[in-house]
CSV table of C-alpha atoms and ligand atoms in Angstrom, one decimal:
chain,number,residue,atom,x,y,z
A,1,MET,CA,36.2,33.4,-4.4
A,2,HIS,CA,35.3,31.5,-1.2
A,3,ILE,CA,32.1,33.5,-0.7
A,4,HIS,CA,31.1,32.6,-4.2
A,5,GLN,CA,31.6,28.9,-3.5
A,6,TYR,CA,29.4,29.2,-0.3
A,7,GLU,CA,26.7,30.9,-2.2
A,8,LYS,CA,26.6,28.1,-4.7
A,9,LEU,CA,26.5,25.6,-1.9
A,10,TRP,CA,23.5,27.4,-0.2
A,11,LEU,CA,21.7,27.7,-3.5
A,12,GLY,CA,22.1,23.9,-4.1
A,13,MET,CA,20.9,23.1,-0.6
A,14,SER,CA,17.9,25.3,-0.8
A,15,LEU,CA,17.0,23.7,-4.2
A,16,LEU,CA,17.4,20.3,-2.6
A,17,LEU,CA,15.0,21.3,0.2
A,18,ILE,CA,12.4,22.5,-2.3
A,19,VAL,CA,12.7,19.3,-4.3
A,20,GLY,CA,12.4,17.2,-1.2
A,21,PHE,CA,9.4,19.2,0.0
A,22,ILE,CA,7.6,18.7,-3.3
A,23,ALA,CA,8.5,15.0,-3.3
A,24,THR,CA,7.0,14.7,0.2
A,25,ILE,CA,3.8,16.3,-0.9
A,26,THR,CA,3.6,14.2,-4.1
A,27,TYR,CA,4.5,10.9,-2.7
A,28,GLY,CA,3.3,11.3,0.9
A,29,ALA,CA,5.0,9.6,3.8
A,30,VAL,CA,8.6,9.3,2.5
A,31,GLY,CA,10.8,7.0,4.5
A,32,VAL,CA,8.2,5.3,6.7
A,33,GLY,CA,9.0,1.9,5.1
A,34,VAL,CA,5.9,1.5,2.9
A,35,SER,CA,5.0,4.0,0.2
A,36,MET,CA,2.3,3.8,-2.3
A,37,VAL,CA,3.5,4.3,-5.9
A,38,ASP,CA,0.5,3.4,-8.0
A,39,ASP,CA,-3.3,3.2,-7.6
A,40,SER,CA,-5.5,1.8,-10.4
A,41,GLY,CA,-8.2,-0.8,-11.0
A,42,GLY,CA,-10.0,-3.6,-12.8
A,43,ASN,CA,-13.3,-5.5,-12.5
A,44,VAL,CA,-14.4,-8.8,-11.0
A,45,ASP,CA,-17.8,-10.5,-10.3
A,46,PRO,CA,-18.3,-10.1,-6.6
A,47,ASN,CA,-20.7,-13.1,-6.6
A,48,ALA,CA,-18.2,-15.4,-8.3
A,49,LEU,CA,-15.1,-14.8,-6.2
A,50,ASP,CA,-15.1,-18.6,-5.4
A,51,GLU,CA,-14.4,-19.3,-9.1
A,52,HIS,CA,-11.9,-16.5,-9.5
A,53,PRO,CA,-8.3,-17.9,-10.1
A,54,GLU,CA,-6.8,-15.7,-7.5
A,55,PHE,CA,-9.5,-14.3,-5.2
A,56,SER,CA,-10.9,-17.9,-4.6
A,57,ASP,CA,-7.7,-18.5,-2.6
A,58,PRO,CA,-6.4,-15.0,-1.7
A,59,GLY,CA,-2.7,-14.8,-0.8
A,60,VAL,CA,0.8,-13.7,-1.7
A,61,GLN,CA,2.3,-14.7,-5.0
A,62,LYS,CA,6.0,-14.2,-6.0
A,63,VAL,CA,6.0,-12.8,-9.5
A,64,GLY,CA,9.6,-11.7,-9.9
A,65,GLU,CA,12.9,-11.0,-8.1
A,66,ASN,CA,11.7,-8.9,-5.1
A,67,GLU,CA,8.3,-8.6,-6.6
A,68,TYR,CA,5.1,-9.9,-5.1
A,69,GLU,CA,1.4,-9.7,-5.8
A,70,VAL,CA,-1.1,-10.0,-3.0
A,71,TYR,CA,-4.7,-10.9,-3.6
A,72,VAL,CA,-6.9,-9.7,-0.7
A,73,VAL,CA,-10.6,-10.2,-0.2
A,74,ALA,CA,-12.4,-7.8,2.2
A,75,ARG,CA,-15.7,-9.0,3.7
A,76,GLN,CA,-17.7,-8.2,6.8
A,77,PHE,CA,-15.6,-8.0,9.0
A,78,ILE,CA,-12.3,-9.5,8.0
A,79,PHE,CA,-9.5,-9.2,5.4
A,80,GLN,CA,-8.3,-12.4,3.8
A,81,PRO,CA,-5.5,-13.5,4.1
A,82,ASP,CA,-4.6,-12.3,7.6
A,83,PRO,CA,-1.7,-11.8,8.2
A,84,ILE,CA,-0.3,-10.8,4.9
A,85,VAL,CA,3.4,-11.7,4.9
A,86,VAL,CA,5.9,-10.2,2.4
A,87,PRO,CA,9.7,-10.0,2.4
A,88,ALA,CA,11.5,-6.7,3.1
A,89,ASN,CA,13.0,-4.7,0.2
A,90,SER,CA,10.4,-5.7,-2.3
A,91,THR,CA,7.7,-4.2,-4.5
A,92,VAL,CA,4.3,-5.4,-3.5
A,93,THR,CA,1.1,-4.9,-5.5
A,94,PHE,CA,-2.1,-5.4,-3.7
A,95,TYR,CA,-5.3,-6.4,-5.6
A,96,VAL,CA,-8.1,-5.8,-3.2
A,97,THR,CA,-11.8,-6.5,-3.8
A,98,SER,CA,-14.9,-6.9,-1.6
A,99,ALA,CA,-17.2,-9.9,-1.3
A,100,ASP,CA,-20.1,-7.9,0.0
A,101,VAL,CA,-20.3,-4.1,0.7
A,102,ILE,CA,-17.9,-1.2,0.4
A,103,HIS,CA,-14.9,-1.4,2.6
A,104,GLY,CA,-11.6,0.5,3.0
A,105,PHE,CA,-8.1,-0.8,3.0
A,106,ALA,CA,-5.5,1.3,4.7
A,107,VAL,CA,-2.0,0.3,5.8
A,108,VAL,CA,-1.7,2.2,9.1
A,109,GLY,CA,1.1,4.8,9.2
A,110,THR,CA,1.7,4.8,5.5
A,111,ASN,CA,0.0,6.4,2.5
A,112,ALA,CA,-1.2,3.0,1.1
A,113,ASN,CA,-4.9,3.5,1.2
A,114,THR,CA,-7.9,2.7,-1.0
A,115,MET,CA,-11.6,2.1,-1.1
A,116,VAL,CA,-12.7,-1.4,-1.7
A,117,ILE,CA,-15.8,-1.6,-3.9
A,118,PRO,CA,-17.7,-4.8,-4.7
A,119,GLY,CA,-17.1,-5.6,-8.4
A,120,GLU,CA,-14.0,-3.6,-8.6
A,121,VAL,CA,-10.4,-4.5,-8.0
A,122,ALA,CA,-8.4,-1.8,-6.2
A,123,GLU,CA,-4.8,-2.1,-7.2
A,124,ILE,CA,-2.1,-0.4,-5.2
A,125,THR,CA,1.6,-0.9,-5.4
A,126,VAL,CA,3.9,-0.2,-2.5
A,127,GLU,CA,7.6,-0.5,-1.8
A,128,VAL,CA,8.4,-2.2,1.4
A,129,ASN,CA,11.8,-1.6,3.0
A,130,GLU,CA,12.6,-2.6,6.6
A,131,PRO,CA,11.1,-5.5,8.4
A,132,ASN,CA,8.1,-4.3,10.4
A,133,GLU,CA,4.5,-4.9,11.2
A,134,TYR,CA,1.7,-2.7,10.0
A,135,GLY,CA,-2.0,-2.7,11.0
A,136,ILE,CA,-4.5,-2.8,8.1
A,137,VAL,CA,-7.8,-1.1,8.8
A,138,CYS,CA,-11.1,-0.7,7.1
A,139,HIS,CA,-11.9,3.0,6.9
A,140,GLU,CA,-15.3,2.9,5.3
A,141,TYR,CA,-18.3,2.2,7.5
A,142,CYS,CA,-19.4,-1.3,6.5
A,143,GLY,CA,-21.8,-2.5,9.2
A,144,SER,CA,-21.9,-3.4,12.9
A,145,GLY,CA,-18.4,-4.9,13.0
A,146,HIS,CA,-16.7,-2.1,11.1
A,147,HIS,CA,-14.7,-0.9,14.0
A,148,THR,CA,-13.3,-4.4,14.5
A,149,MET,CA,-12.3,-5.0,10.9
A,150,GLU,CA,-8.6,-5.0,10.8
A,151,GLY,CA,-5.7,-7.1,9.4
A,152,LEU,CA,-1.9,-7.3,9.6
A,153,LEU,CA,0.9,-6.7,7.2
A,154,ARG,CA,4.1,-8.3,8.2
A,155,VAL,CA,7.3,-7.3,6.4
A,156,VAL,CA,9.8,-10.0,7.2
A,157,PRO,CA,13.6,-10.2,6.8
B,1,LIG,CU1,-15.1,-3.0,6.4
B,1,LIG,CU2,-15.5,-1.0,7.6
């Protein structure tokens, strides 16, 4: 009878391991504090960002309980706003577009990562947990200052 119980336990544990393994592959860096849960798009006129309701003044907007939207403009060779400050334990959706050439937007040490194409809005949603600071880097070559193009994501208590 006891052996039977242990077998059940082991079977359960190995199943849990398999499920955890698949989840890690599917969702990437589990447990690092920021994880990307969605990645989709939209369009915008890159020459009229000044007249855009959000991109004209990029920043963080509270849209619900523990829910934020962040409008980000990438341009040679900065991200606006910088730093991006959001509260811990919230769901944050980034809308990122470019004012000039193709850039990248990657939150270092997480799986939040997208290309930033002029005319297109990259939308990525992440869950942020613990207070922390993350570097943001451009990972697409965008000109002479590419290697200096970085920002900061601050997750505050
Ligand atoms: Cu912007 Cu590389």
